[in-house]
């Protein structure tokens, strides 16, 4: 999606998922961006993850302004680093500035596409903790891949049953509550499934003593750890460079 604000245009990655067939950018997306950038008078174009093919790479190709690229994911994109590397190198040559959200991201992108990448870490709002004085509250917001939830629930089974604790799994989509994961009998009274209808993610982080991030590395969510720290909770996270 493109967001136009004043004379700054920010374009993030946007590529519909396709099962099989070649990976290419829909013609209408590329043409729309080309028409926009030919007619709009811009001072700065800020693209996120401008790997080809993507809306961000198309915008970078047609841009007539100063171009800044920001990279977030520390996971290698094999299509861009192996198959389309010469094309991506040409596109990145149009960048006037480069930044990365994490040192791990900078190190990865710099290995394939040498350049100067400034690390500008994401931030998080400070939340006023709302603890109720009850047993320790463990919160797991489902912001990572679905497999992380299975790891979290397996870990809960290993907690001492004689200890007093409670856990909440927060789903960003209320529809997921219609078919929550099955729980063993010993966990049913301790684990609660919640969604936006039972409070926002920020509400649950503010009530948490511990916030868990259990990604295997497929789709980590480091901003979640920052939000947990901003709420005064203790983060327990997988050993991933992006989380470190």
JSON list of C-alpha atoms in Angstrom, two decimals:
[
{"chain": "A", "resi": 1, "resn": "UNK", "atom": "CA", "xyz": [0.00, 0.00, 0.00]},
{"chain": "A", "resi": 2, "resn": "UNK", "atom": "CA", "xyz": [1.10, 3.57, -0.62]},
{"chain": "A", "resi": 3, "resn": "UNK", "atom": "CA", "xyz": [0.54, 6.38, 1.87]},
{"chain": "A", "resi": 4, "resn": "UNK", "atom": "CA", "xyz": [0.73, 9.93, 0.51]},
{"chain": "A", "resi": 5, "resn": "UNK", "atom": "CA", "xyz": [1.41, 12.62, 3.11]},
{"chain": "A", "resi": 6, "resn": "UNK", "atom": "CA", "xyz": [2.50, 16.07, 1.95]},
{"chain": "A", "resi": 7, "resn": "UNK", "atom": "CA", "xyz": [5.50, 15.56, -0.28]},
{"chain": "A", "resi": 8, "resn": "UNK", "atom": "CA", "xyz": [6.65, 12.24, 1.15]},
{"chain": "A", "resi": 9, "resn": "UNK", "atom": "CA", "xyz": [5.58, 8.92, -0.34]},
{"chain": "A", "resi": 10, "resn": "UNK", "atom": "CA", "xyz": [6.10, 5.71, 1.66]},
{"chain": "A", "resi": 11, "resn": "UNK", "atom": "CA", "xyz": [5.71, 2.40, -0.13]},
{"chain": "A", "resi": 12, "resn": "UNK", "atom": "CA", "xyz": [5.80, -0.94, 1.67]},
{"chain": "A", "resi": 13, "resn": "UNK", "atom": "CA", "xyz": [6.09, -4.42, 0.21]},
{"chain": "A", "resi": 14, "resn": "UNK", "atom": "CA", "xyz": [2.88, -5.62, -1.41]},
{"chain": "A", "resi": 15, "resn": "UNK", "atom": "CA", "xyz": [2.77, -8.79, -3.47]},
{"chain": "A", "resi": 16, "resn": "UNK", "atom": "CA", "xyz": [-0.25, -11.12, -3.63]},
{"chain": "A", "resi": 17, "resn": "UNK", "atom": "CA", "xyz": [0.53, -14.72, -2.71]},
{"chain": "A", "resi": 18, "resn": "UNK", "atom": "CA", "xyz": [0.44, -17.12, -5.65]},
{"chain": "A", "resi": 19, "resn": "UNK", "atom": "CA", "xyz": [0.41, -20.91, -5.52]},
{"chain": "A", "resi": 20, "resn": "UNK", "atom": "CA", "xyz": [2.72, -22.03, -8.30]},
{"chain": "A", "resi": 21, "resn": "UNK", "atom": "CA", "xyz": [3.63, -20.22, -11.48]},
{"chain": "A", "resi": 22, "resn": "UNK", "atom": "CA", "xyz": [6.14, -17.44, -11.87]},
{"chain": "A", "resi": 23, "resn": "UNK", "atom": "CA", "xyz": [6.49, -14.68, -9.31]},
{"chain": "A", "resi": 24, "resn": "UNK", "atom": "CA", "xyz": [5.76, -11.31, -10.86]},
{"chain": "A", "resi": 25, "resn": "UNK", "atom": "CA", "xyz": [4.22, -7.98, -9.95]},
{"chain": "A", "resi": 26, "resn": "UNK", "atom": "CA", "xyz": [0.67, -7.47, -11.25]},
{"chain": "A", "resi": 27, "resn": "UNK", "atom": "CA", "xyz": [0.74, -5.09, -14.22]},
{"chain": "A", "resi": 28, "resn": "UNK", "atom": "CA", "xyz": [-1.90, -2.77, -12.77]},
{"chain": "A", "resi": 29, "resn": "UNK", "atom": "CA", "xyz": [0.19, -2.22, -9.61]},
{"chain": "A", "resi": 30, "resn": "UNK", "atom": "CA", "xyz": [3.33, -1.31, -11.56]},
{"chain": "A", "resi": 31, "resn": "UNK", "atom": "CA", "xyz": [1.39, 0.93, -13.96]},
{"chain": "A", "resi": 32, "resn": "UNK", "atom": "CA", "xyz": [-0.44, 2.72, -11.14]},
{"chain": "A", "resi": 33, "resn": "UNK", "atom": "CA", "xyz": [2.83, 3.49, -9.37]},
{"chain": "A", "resi": 34, "resn": "UNK", "atom": "CA", "xyz": [4.44, 4.63, -12.63]},
{"chain": "A", "resi": 35, "resn": "UNK", "atom": "CA", "xyz": [1.53, 7.01, -13.33]},
{"chain": "A", "resi": 36, "resn": "UNK", "atom": "CA", "xyz": [1.64, 8.34, -9.78]},
{"chain": "A", "resi": 37, "resn": "UNK", "atom": "CA", "xyz": [5.37, 8.98, -9.75]},
{"chain": "A", "resi": 38, "resn": "UNK", "atom": "CA", "xyz": [5.34, 10.60, -13.19]},
{"chain": "A", "resi": 39, "resn": "UNK", "atom": "CA", "xyz": [2.73, 13.14, -12.10]},
{"chain": "A", "resi": 40, "resn": "UNK", "atom": "CA", "xyz": [3.42, 13.70, -8.41]},
{"chain": "A", "resi": 41, "resn": "UNK", "atom": "CA", "xyz": [6.15, 16.17, -7.44]},
{"chain": "A", "resi": 42, "resn": "UNK", "atom": "CA", "xyz": [7.90, 14.44, -4.56]},
{"chain": "A", "resi": 43, "resn": "UNK", "atom": "CA", "xyz": [10.92, 15.35, -2.47]},
{"chain": "A", "resi": 44, "resn": "UNK", "atom": "CA", "xyz": [11.42, 11.93, -0.91]},
{"chain": "A", "resi": 45, "resn": "UNK", "atom": "CA", "xyz": [10.39, 8.36, -1.63]},
{"chain": "A", "resi": 46, "resn": "UNK", "atom": "CA", "xyz": [10.71, 5.97, 1.32]},
{"chain": "A", "resi": 47, "resn": "UNK", "atom": "CA", "xyz": [10.52, 2.29, 0.36]},
{"chain": "A", "resi": 48, "resn": "UNK", "atom": "CA", "xyz": [10.37, -0.66, 2.74]},
{"chain": "A", "resi": 49, "resn": "UNK", "atom": "CA", "xyz": [11.94, -4.00, 1.78]},
{"chain": "A", "resi": 50, "resn": "UNK", "atom": "CA", "xyz": [12.40, -2.95, -1.88]},
{"chain": "A", "resi": 51, "resn": "UNK", "atom": "CA", "xyz": [13.26, -6.45, -3.09]},
{"chain": "A", "resi": 52, "resn": "UNK", "atom": "CA", "xyz": [12.06, -7.41, -6.56]},
{"chain": "A", "resi": 53, "resn": "UNK", "atom": "CA", "xyz": [9.36, -8.18, -7.41]},
{"chain": "A", "resi": 54, "resn": "UNK", "atom": "CA", "xyz": [7.31, -5.93, -5.11]},
{"chain": "A", "resi": 55, "resn": "UNK", "atom": "CA", "xyz": [5.40, -2.67, -5.12]},
{"chain": "A", "resi": 56, "resn": "UNK", "atom": "CA", "xyz": [8.36, -1.09, -3.30]},
{"chain": "A", "resi": 57, "resn": "UNK", "atom": "CA", "xyz": [10.80, -2.15, -6.02]},
{"chain": "A", "resi": 58, "resn": "UNK", "atom": "CA", "xyz": [8.45, -0.88, -8.74]},
{"chain": "A", "resi": 59, "resn": "UNK", "atom": "CA", "xyz": [8.19, 2.48, -6.98]},
{"chain": "A", "resi": 60, "resn": "UNK", "atom": "CA", "xyz": [11.97, 2.67, -6.68]},
{"chain": "A", "resi": 61, "resn": "UNK", "atom": "CA", "xyz": [12.33, 1.92, -10.39]},
{"chain": "A", "resi": 62, "resn": "UNK", "atom": "CA", "xyz": [10.01, 4.76, -11.42]},
{"chain": "A", "resi": 63, "resn": "UNK", "atom": "CA", "xyz": [11.00, 7.30, -8.75]},
{"chain": "A", "resi": 64, "resn": "UNK", "atom": "CA", "xyz": [12.34, 10.72, -9.70]},
{"chain": "A", "resi": 65, "resn": "UNK", "atom": "CA", "xyz": [12.90, 11.84, -6.09]},
{"chain": "A", "resi": 66, "resn": "UNK", "atom": "CA", "xyz": [15.51, 11.15, -3.43]},
{"chain": "A", "resi": 67, "resn": "UNK", "atom": "CA", "xyz": [15.11, 7.52, -2.39]},
{"chain": "A", "resi": 68, "resn": "UNK", "atom": "CA", "xyz": [15.53, 5.97, 1.05]},
{"chain": "A", "resi": 69, "resn": "UNK", "atom": "CA", "xyz": [15.16, 2.23, 1.67]},
{"chain": "A", "resi": 70, "resn": "UNK", "atom": "CA", "xyz": [14.49, 0.59, 5.02]},
{"chain": "A", "resi": 71, "resn": "UNK", "atom": "CA", "xyz": [15.04, -3.11, 5.65]},
{"chain": "A", "resi": 72, "resn": "UNK", "atom": "CA", "xyz": [13.38, -5.01, 8.47]},
{"chain": "A", "resi": 73, "resn": "UNK", "atom": "CA", "xyz": [13.58, -8.79, 8.08]},
{"chain": "A", "resi": 74, "resn": "UNK", "atom": "CA", "xyz": [16.85, -10.66, 8.81]},
{"chain": "A", "resi": 75, "resn": "UNK", "atom": "CA", "xyz": [15.66, -13.64, 6.76]},
{"chain": "A", "resi": 76, "resn": "UNK", "atom": "CA", "xyz": [17.34, -14.16, 3.39]},
{"chain": "A", "resi": 77, "resn": "UNK", "atom": "CA", "xyz": [15.09, -13.75, 0.34]},
{"chain": "A", "resi": 78, "resn": "UNK", "atom": "CA", "xyz": [16.49, -16.34, -2.05]},
{"chain": "A", "resi": 79, "resn": "UNK", "atom": "CA", "xyz": [14.70, -14.99, -5.12]},
{"chain": "A", "resi": 80, "resn": "UNK", "atom": "CA", "xyz": [16.35, -11.60, -4.62]},
{"chain": "A", "resi": 81, "resn": "UNK", "atom": "CA", "xyz": [19.77, -12.76, -3.40]},
{"chain": "A", "resi": 82, "resn": "UNK", "atom": "CA", "xyz": [20.25, -15.69, -5.80]},
{"chain": "A", "resi": 83, "resn": "UNK", "atom": "CA", "xyz": [17.91, -15.55, -8.81]},
{"chain": "A", "resi": 84, "resn": "UNK", "atom": "CA", "xyz": [17.30, -11.84, -9.36]},
{"chain": "A", "resi": 85, "resn": "UNK", "atom": "CA", "xyz": [20.41, -10.47, -7.67]},
{"chain": "A", "resi": 86, "resn": "UNK", "atom": "CA", "xyz": [21.73, -8.47, -10.68]},
{"chain": "A", "resi": 87, "resn": "UNK", "atom": "CA", "xyz": [18.35, -6.74, -11.05]},
{"chain": "A", "resi": 88, "resn": "UNK", "atom": "CA", "xyz": [18.12, -6.01, -7.32]},
{"chain": "A", "resi": 89, "resn": "UNK", "atom": "CA", "xyz": [21.65, -4.58, -7.33]},
{"chain": "A", "resi": 90, "resn": "UNK", "atom": "CA", "xyz": [20.63, -2.17, -10.11]},
{"chain": "A", "resi": 91, "resn": "UNK", "atom": "CA", "xyz": [17.54, -1.12, -8.15]},
{"chain": "A", "resi": 92, "resn": "UNK", "atom": "CA", "xyz": [19.50, -0.63, -4.93]},
{"chain": "A", "resi": 93, "resn": "UNK", "atom": "CA", "xyz": [21.87, 1.59, -6.89]},
{"chain": "A", "resi": 94, "resn": "UNK", "atom": "CA", "xyz": [19.01, 4.10, -6.97]},
{"chain": "A", "resi": 95, "resn": "UNK", "atom": "CA", "xyz": [18.94, 4.35, -3.15]},
{"chain": "A", "resi": 96, "resn": "UNK", "atom": "CA", "xyz": [20.33, 7.59, -1.74]},
{"chain": "A", "resi": 97, "resn": "UNK", "atom": "CA", "xyz": [20.08, 6.32, 1.83]},
{"chain": "A", "resi": 98, "resn": "UNK", "atom": "CA", "xyz": [19.70, 2.92, 3.51]},
{"chain": "A", "resi": 99, "resn": "UNK", "atom": "CA", "xyz": [18.58, 1.96, 7.00]},
{"chain": "A", "resi": 100, "resn": "UNK", "atom": "CA", "xyz": [17.87, -1.26, 8.87]},
{"chain": "A", "resi": 101, "resn": "UNK", "atom": "CA", "xyz": [15.64, -1.94, 11.86]},
{"chain": "A", "resi": 102, "resn": "UNK", "atom": "CA", "xyz": [18.07, -4.37, 13.49]},
{"chain": "A", "resi": 103, "resn": "UNK", "atom": "CA", "xyz": [21.78, -5.12, 13.45]},
{"chain": "A", "resi": 104, "resn": "UNK", "atom": "CA", "xyz": [21.00, -8.66, 12.30]},
{"chain": "A", "resi": 105, "resn": "UNK", "atom": "CA", "xyz": [19.08, -7.23, 9.35]},
{"chain": "A", "resi": 106, "resn": "UNK", "atom": "CA", "xyz": [21.92, -4.87, 8.45]},
{"chain": "A", "resi": 107, "resn": "UNK", "atom": "CA", "xyz": [24.49, -7.68, 8.56]},
{"chain": "A", "resi": 108, "resn": "UNK", "atom": "CA", "xyz": [22.40, -9.92, 6.31]},
{"chain": "A", "resi": 109, "resn": "UNK", "atom": "CA", "xyz": [21.52, -7.32, 3.65]},
{"chain": "A", "resi": 110, "resn": "UNK", "atom": "CA", "xyz": [25.03, -5.87, 3.67]},
{"chain": "A", "resi": 111, "resn": "UNK", "atom": "CA", "xyz": [26.48, -9.31, 2.94]},
{"chain": "A", "resi": 112, "resn": "UNK", "atom": "CA", "xyz": [24.59, -9.58, -0.34]},
{"chain": "A", "resi": 113, "resn": "UNK", "atom": "CA", "xyz": [24.23, -5.90, -1.23]},
{"chain": "A", "resi": 114, "resn": "UNK", "atom": "CA", "xyz": [27.20, -3.94, 0.16]},
{"chain": "A", "resi": 115, "resn": "UNK", "atom": "CA", "xyz": [26.54, -0.41, 1.30]},
{"chain": "A", "resi": 116, "resn": "UNK", "atom": "CA", "xyz": [26.13, 1.78, 4.35]},
{"chain": "A", "resi": 117, "resn": "UNK", "atom": "CA", "xyz": [23.07, 0.87, 6.43]},
{"chain": "A", "resi": 118, "resn": "UNK", "atom": "CA", "xyz": [22.17, 2.94, 9.47]},
{"chain": "A", "resi": 119, "resn": "UNK", "atom": "CA", "xyz": [20.50, 0.89, 12.21]},
{"chain": "A", "resi": 120, "resn": "UNK", "atom": "CA", "xyz": [17.38, 2.73, 13.38]},
{"chain": "A", "resi": 121, "resn": "UNK", "atom": "CA", "xyz": [15.68, 0.50, 15.90]},
{"chain": "A", "resi": 122, "resn": "UNK", "atom": "CA", "xyz": [11.89, 0.53, 16.25]},
{"chain": "A", "resi": 123, "resn": "UNK", "atom": "CA", "xyz": [10.34, 1.91, 19.40]},
{"chain": "A", "resi": 124, "resn": "UNK", "atom": "CA", "xyz": [7.29, 1.24, 21.55]},
{"chain": "A", "resi": 125, "resn": "UNK", "atom": "CA", "xyz": [4.87, 3.30, 23.59]},
{"chain": "A", "resi": 126, "resn": "UNK", "atom": "CA", "xyz": [5.27, 3.21, 27.36]},
{"chain": "A", "resi": 127, "resn": "UNK", "atom": "CA", "xyz": [2.24, 1.65, 29.05]},
{"chain": "A", "resi": 128, "resn": "UNK", "atom": "CA", "xyz": [1.08, 2.11, 32.62]},
{"chain": "A", "resi": 129, "resn": "UNK", "atom": "CA", "xyz": [1.21, -1.37, 34.20]},
{"chain": "A", "resi": 130, "resn": "UNK", "atom": "CA", "xyz": [-2.14, -2.63, 35.48]},
{"chain": "A", "resi": 131, "resn": "UNK", "atom": "CA", "xyz": [-1.37, -5.57, 37.78]},
{"chain": "A", "resi": 132, "resn": "UNK", "atom": "CA", "xyz": [-4.18, -6.97, 39.95]},
{"chain": "A", "resi": 133, "resn": "UNK", "atom": "CA", "xyz": [-2.01, -8.57, 42.61]},
{"chain": "A", "resi": 134, "resn": "UNK", "atom": "CA", "xyz": [-3.11, -12.08, 41.61]},
{"chain": "A", "resi": 135, "resn": "UNK", "atom": "CA", "xyz": [-0.94, -15.00, 40.53]},
{"chain": "A", "resi": 136, "resn": "UNK", "atom": "CA", "xyz": [1.78, -14.30, 37.95]},
{"chain": "A", "resi": 137, "resn": "UNK", "atom": "CA", "xyz": [0.15, -13.55, 34.59]},
{"chain": "A", "resi": 138, "resn": "UNK", "atom": "CA", "xyz": [1.83, -14.99, 31.47]},
{"chain": "A", "resi": 139, "resn": "UNK", "atom": "CA", "xyz": [0.67, -13.41, 28.19]},
{"chain": "A", "resi": 140, "resn": "UNK", "atom": "CA", "xyz": [1.26, -14.74, 24.70]},
{"chain": "A", "resi": 141, "resn": "UNK", "atom": "CA", "xyz": [0.07, -12.39, 21.90]},
{"chain": "A", "resi": 142, "resn": "UNK", "atom": "CA", "xyz": [-0.17, -14.34, 18.65]},
{"chain": "A", "resi": 143, "resn": "UNK", "atom": "CA", "xyz": [1.96, -12.04, 16.50]},
{"chain": "A", "resi": 144, "resn": "UNK", "atom": "CA", "xyz": [4.37, -14.71, 15.26]},
{"chain": "A", "resi": 145, "resn": "UNK", "atom": "CA", "xyz": [3.80, -17.78, 13.12]},
{"chain": "A", "resi": 146, "resn": "UNK", "atom": "CA", "xyz": [1.12, -20.20, 14.27]},
{"chain": "A", "resi": 147, "resn": "UNK", "atom": "CA", "xyz": [3.74, -22.78, 15.25]},
{"chain": "A", "resi": 148, "resn": "UNK", "atom": "CA", "xyz": [4.95, -20.45, 18.01]},
{"chain": "A", "resi": 149, "resn": "UNK", "atom": "CA", "xyz": [1.63, -20.94, 19.79]},
{"chain": "A", "resi": 150, "resn": "UNK", "atom": "CA", "xyz": [2.14, -24.71, 19.80]},
{"chain": "A", "resi": 151, "resn": "UNK", "atom": "CA", "xyz": [5.60, -24.23, 21.33]},
{"chain": "A", "resi": 152, "resn": "UNK", "atom": "CA", "xyz": [4.13, -21.94, 23.99]},
{"chain": "A", "resi": 153, "resn": "UNK", "atom": "CA", "xyz": [1.37, -24.38, 24.95]},
{"chain": "A", "resi": 154, "resn": "UNK", "atom": "CA", "xyz": [3.87, -27.25, 25.14]},
{"chain": "A", "resi": 155, "resn": "UNK", "atom": "CA", "xyz": [6.03, -25.13, 27.43]},
{"chain": "A", "resi": 156, "resn": "UNK", "atom": "CA", "xyz": [3.07, -24.44, 29.74]},
{"chain": "A", "resi": 157, "resn": "UNK", "atom": "CA", "xyz": [2.64, -28.18, 30.25]},
{"chain": "A", "resi": 158, "resn": "UNK", "atom": "CA", "xyz": [6.11, -28.29, 31.77]},
{"chain": "A", "resi": 159, "resn": "UNK", "atom": "CA", "xyz": [5.37, -25.66, 34.40]},
{"chain": "A", "resi": 160, "resn": "UNK", "atom": "CA", "xyz": [4.99, -26.91, 37.95]},
{"chain": "A", "resi": 161, "resn": "UNK", "atom": "CA", "xyz": [1.32, -27.70, 38.54]},
{"chain": "A", "resi": 162, "resn": "UNK", "atom": "CA", "xyz": [1.76, -26.85, 42.24]},
{"chain": "A", "resi": 163, "resn": "UNK", "atom": "CA", "xyz": [2.75, -23.27, 41.41]},
{"chain": "A", "resi": 164, "resn": "UNK", "atom": "CA", "xyz": [0.08, -20.61, 41.16]},
{"chain": "A", "resi": 165, "resn": "UNK", "atom": "CA", "xyz": [0.09, -18.99, 37.70]},
{"chain": "A", "resi": 166, "resn": "UNK", "atom": "CA", "xyz": [-2.30, -18.09, 34.88]},
{"chain": "A", "resi": 167, "resn": "UNK", "atom": "CA", "xyz": [-1.84, -17.50, 31.16]},
{"chain": "A", "resi": 168, "resn": "UNK", "atom": "CA", "xyz": [-3.65, -15.62, 28.40]},
{"chain": "A", "resi": 169, "resn": "UNK", "atom": "CA", "xyz": [-3.30, -16.21, 24.66]},
{"chain": "A", "resi": 170, "resn": "UNK", "atom": "CA", "xyz": [-4.38, -13.08, 22.79]},
{"chain": "A", "resi": 171, "resn": "UNK", "atom": "CA", "xyz": [-5.53, -13.41, 19.17]},
{"chain": "A", "resi": 172, "resn": "UNK", "atom": "CA", "xyz": [-5.51, -10.27, 16.97]},
{"chain": "A", "resi": 173, "resn": "UNK", "atom": "CA", "xyz": [-8.41, -11.77, 15.00]},
{"chain": "A", "resi": 174, "resn": "UNK", "atom": "CA", "xyz": [-11.61, -12.51, 16.93]},
{"chain": "A", "resi": 175, "resn": "UNK", "atom": "CA", "xyz": [-12.58, -15.16, 14.36]},
{"chain": "A", "resi": 176, "resn": "UNK", "atom": "CA", "xyz": [-9.75, -17.37, 15.63]},
{"chain": "A", "resi": 177, "resn": "UNK", "atom": "CA", "xyz": [-11.54, -17.71, 18.96]},
{"chain": "A", "resi": 178, "resn": "UNK", "atom": "CA", "xyz": [-14.20, -19.82, 17.26]},
{"chain": "A", "resi": 179, "resn": "UNK", "atom": "CA", "xyz": [-11.78, -22.76, 17.09]},
{"chain": "A", "resi": 180, "resn": "UNK", "atom": "CA", "xyz": [-9.11, -22.36, 19.80]},
{"chain": "A", "resi": 181, "resn": "UNK", "atom": "CA", "xyz": [-6.45, -25.04, 20.29]},
{"chain": "A", "resi": 182, "resn": "UNK", "atom": "CA", "xyz": [-7.35, -28.01, 22.46]},
{"chain": "A", "resi": 183, "resn": "UNK", "atom": "CA", "xyz": [-5.88, -27.91, 25.95]},
{"chain": "A", "resi": 184, "resn": "UNK", "atom": "CA", "xyz": [-5.07, -30.77, 28.31]},
{"chain": "A", "resi": 185, "resn": "UNK", "atom": "CA", "xyz": [-7.32, -30.95, 31.36]},
{"chain": "A", "resi": 186, "resn": "UNK", "atom": "CA", "xyz": [-4.69, -29.57, 33.76]},
{"chain": "A", "resi": 187, "resn": "UNK", "atom": "CA", "xyz": [-4.39, -26.36, 31.75]},
{"chain": "A", "resi": 188, "resn": "UNK", "atom": "CA", "xyz": [-8.04, -25.57, 31.08]},
{"chain": "A", "resi": 189, "resn": "UNK", "atom": "CA", "xyz": [-8.55, -23.65, 34.31]},
{"chain": "A", "resi": 190, "resn": "UNK", "atom": "CA", "xyz": [-5.31, -21.72, 33.92]},
{"chain": "A", "resi": 191, "resn": "UNK", "atom": "CA", "xyz": [-5.21, -20.71, 30.25]},
{"chain": "A", "resi": 192, "resn": "UNK", "atom": "CA", "xyz": [-7.62, -18.20, 28.74]},
{"chain": "A", "resi": 193, "resn": "UNK", "atom": "CA", "xyz": [-8.05, -17.36, 25.05]},
{"chain": "A", "resi": 194, "resn": "UNK", "atom": "CA", "xyz": [-8.91, -13.74, 24.32]},
{"chain": "A", "resi": 195, "resn": "UNK", "atom": "CA", "xyz": [-9.34, -11.44, 21.33]},
{"chain": "A", "resi": 196, "resn": "UNK", "atom": "CA", "xyz": [-10.00, -7.76, 20.61]},
{"chain": "A", "resi": 197, "resn": "UNK", "atom": "CA", "xyz": [-13.44, -8.14, 22.18]},
{"chain": "A", "resi": 198, "resn": "UNK", "atom": "CA", "xyz": [-11.80, -8.90, 25.52]},
{"chain": "A", "resi": 199, "resn": "UNK", "atom": "CA", "xyz": [-9.34, -6.00, 25.35]},
{"chain": "A", "resi": 200, "resn": "UNK", "atom": "CA", "xyz": [-6.55, -4.74, 23.13]},
{"chain": "A", "resi": 201, "resn": "UNK", "atom": "CA", "xyz": [-3.07, -6.18, 22.99]},
{"chain": "A", "resi": 202, "resn": "UNK", "atom": "CA", "xyz": [-1.88, -3.17, 24.98]},
{"chain": "A", "resi": 203, "resn": "UNK", "atom": "CA", "xyz": [-4.44, -3.94, 27.70]},
{"chain": "A", "resi": 204, "resn": "UNK", "atom": "CA", "xyz": [-3.13, -7.48, 28.06]},
{"chain": "A", "resi": 205, "resn": "UNK", "atom": "CA", "xyz": [0.53, -6.42, 27.97]},
{"chain": "A", "resi": 206, "resn": "UNK", "atom": "CA", "xyz": [-0.16, -3.92, 30.73]},
{"chain": "A", "resi": 207, "resn": "UNK", "atom": "CA", "xyz": [-1.59, -6.70, 32.91]},
{"chain": "A", "resi": 208, "resn": "UNK", "atom": "CA", "xyz": [1.23, -9.17, 32.17]},
{"chain": "A", "resi": 209, "resn": "UNK", "atom": "CA", "xyz": [4.06, -10.14, 34.47]},
{"chain": "A", "resi": 210, "resn": "UNK", "atom": "CA", "xyz": [5.68, -12.21, 31.71]},
{"chain": "A", "resi": 211, "resn": "UNK", "atom": "CA", "xyz": [5.30, -11.89, 27.91]},
{"chain": "A", "resi": 212, "resn": "UNK", "atom": "CA", "xyz": [6.43, -14.79, 25.73]},
{"chain": "A", "resi": 213, "resn": "UNK", "atom": "CA", "xyz": [7.72, -14.73, 22.14]},
{"chain": "A", "resi": 214, "resn": "UNK", "atom": "CA", "xyz": [8.32, -18.28, 20.92]},
{"chain": "A", "resi": 215, "resn": "UNK", "atom": "CA", "xyz": [9.05, -17.95, 17.20]},
{"chain": "A", "resi": 216, "resn": "UNK", "atom": "CA", "xyz": [11.26, -20.56, 15.57]},
{"chain": "A", "resi": 217, "resn": "UNK", "atom": "CA", "xyz": [12.52, -17.83, 13.24]},
{"chain": "A", "resi": 218, "resn": "UNK", "atom": "CA", "xyz": [9.87, -18.17, 10.53]},
{"chain": "A", "resi": 219, "resn": "UNK", "atom": "CA", "xyz": [7.98, -14.97, 11.37]},
{"chain": "A", "resi": 220, "resn": "UNK", "atom": "CA", "xyz": [9.43, -13.33, 14.49]},
{"chain": "A", "resi": 221, "resn": "UNK", "atom": "CA", "xyz": [7.85, -10.17, 15.90]},
{"chain": "A", "resi": 222, "resn": "UNK", "atom": "CA", "xyz": [10.57, -8.20, 17.71]},
{"chain": "A", "resi": 223, "resn": "UNK", "atom": "CA", "xyz": [8.31, -5.18, 18.17]},
{"chain": "A", "resi": 224, "resn": "UNK", "atom": "CA", "xyz": [6.30, -7.39, 20.52]},
{"chain": "A", "resi": 225, "resn": "UNK", "atom": "CA", "xyz": [9.27, -7.61, 22.88]},
{"chain": "A", "resi": 226, "resn": "UNK", "atom": "CA", "xyz": [9.68, -3.85, 22.79]},
{"chain": "A", "resi": 227, "resn": "UNK", "atom": "CA", "xyz": [6.00, -3.39, 23.63]},
{"chain": "A", "resi": 228, "resn": "UNK", "atom": "CA", "xyz": [6.36, -5.87, 26.48]},
{"chain": "A", "resi": 229, "resn": "UNK", "atom": "CA", "xyz": [9.31, -3.94, 27.89]},
{"chain": "A", "resi": 230, "resn": "UNK", "atom": "CA", "xyz": [7.32, -0.74, 27.49]},
{"chain": "A", "resi": 231, "resn": "UNK", "atom": "CA", "xyz": [4.60, -2.29, 29.66]},
{"chain": "A", "resi": 232, "resn": "UNK", "atom": "CA", "xyz": [7.05, -3.27, 32.38]},
{"chain": "A", "resi": 233, "resn": "UNK", "atom": "CA", "xyz": [6.69, -7.02, 31.76]},
{"chain": "A", "resi": 234, "resn": "UNK", "atom": "CA", "xyz": [9.51, -9.57, 31.68]},
{"chain": "A", "resi": 235, "resn": "UNK", "atom": "CA", "xyz": [10.07, -10.86, 28.12]},
{"chain": "A", "resi": 236, "resn": "UNK", "atom": "CA", "xyz": [10.86, -14.55, 27.59]},
{"chain": "A", "resi": 237, "resn": "UNK", "atom": "CA", "xyz": [11.95, -15.06, 24.00]},
{"chain": "A", "resi": 238, "resn": "UNK", "atom": "CA", "xyz": [13.47, -17.52, 21.57]},
{"chain": "A", "resi": 239, "resn": "UNK", "atom": "CA", "xyz": [17.21, -17.24, 20.98]},
{"chain": "A", "resi": 240, "resn": "UNK", "atom": "CA", "xyz": [17.06, -15.42, 17.66]},
{"chain": "A", "resi": 241, "resn": "UNK", "atom": "CA", "xyz": [19.45, -12.71, 16.43]},
{"chain": "A", "resi": 242, "resn": "UNK", "atom": "CA", "xyz": [16.49, -10.45, 15.69]},
{"chain": "A", "resi": 243, "resn": "UNK", "atom": "CA", "xyz": [15.24, -10.82, 19.27]},
{"chain": "A", "resi": 244, "resn": "UNK", "atom": "CA", "xyz": [18.71, -10.31, 20.70]}
]
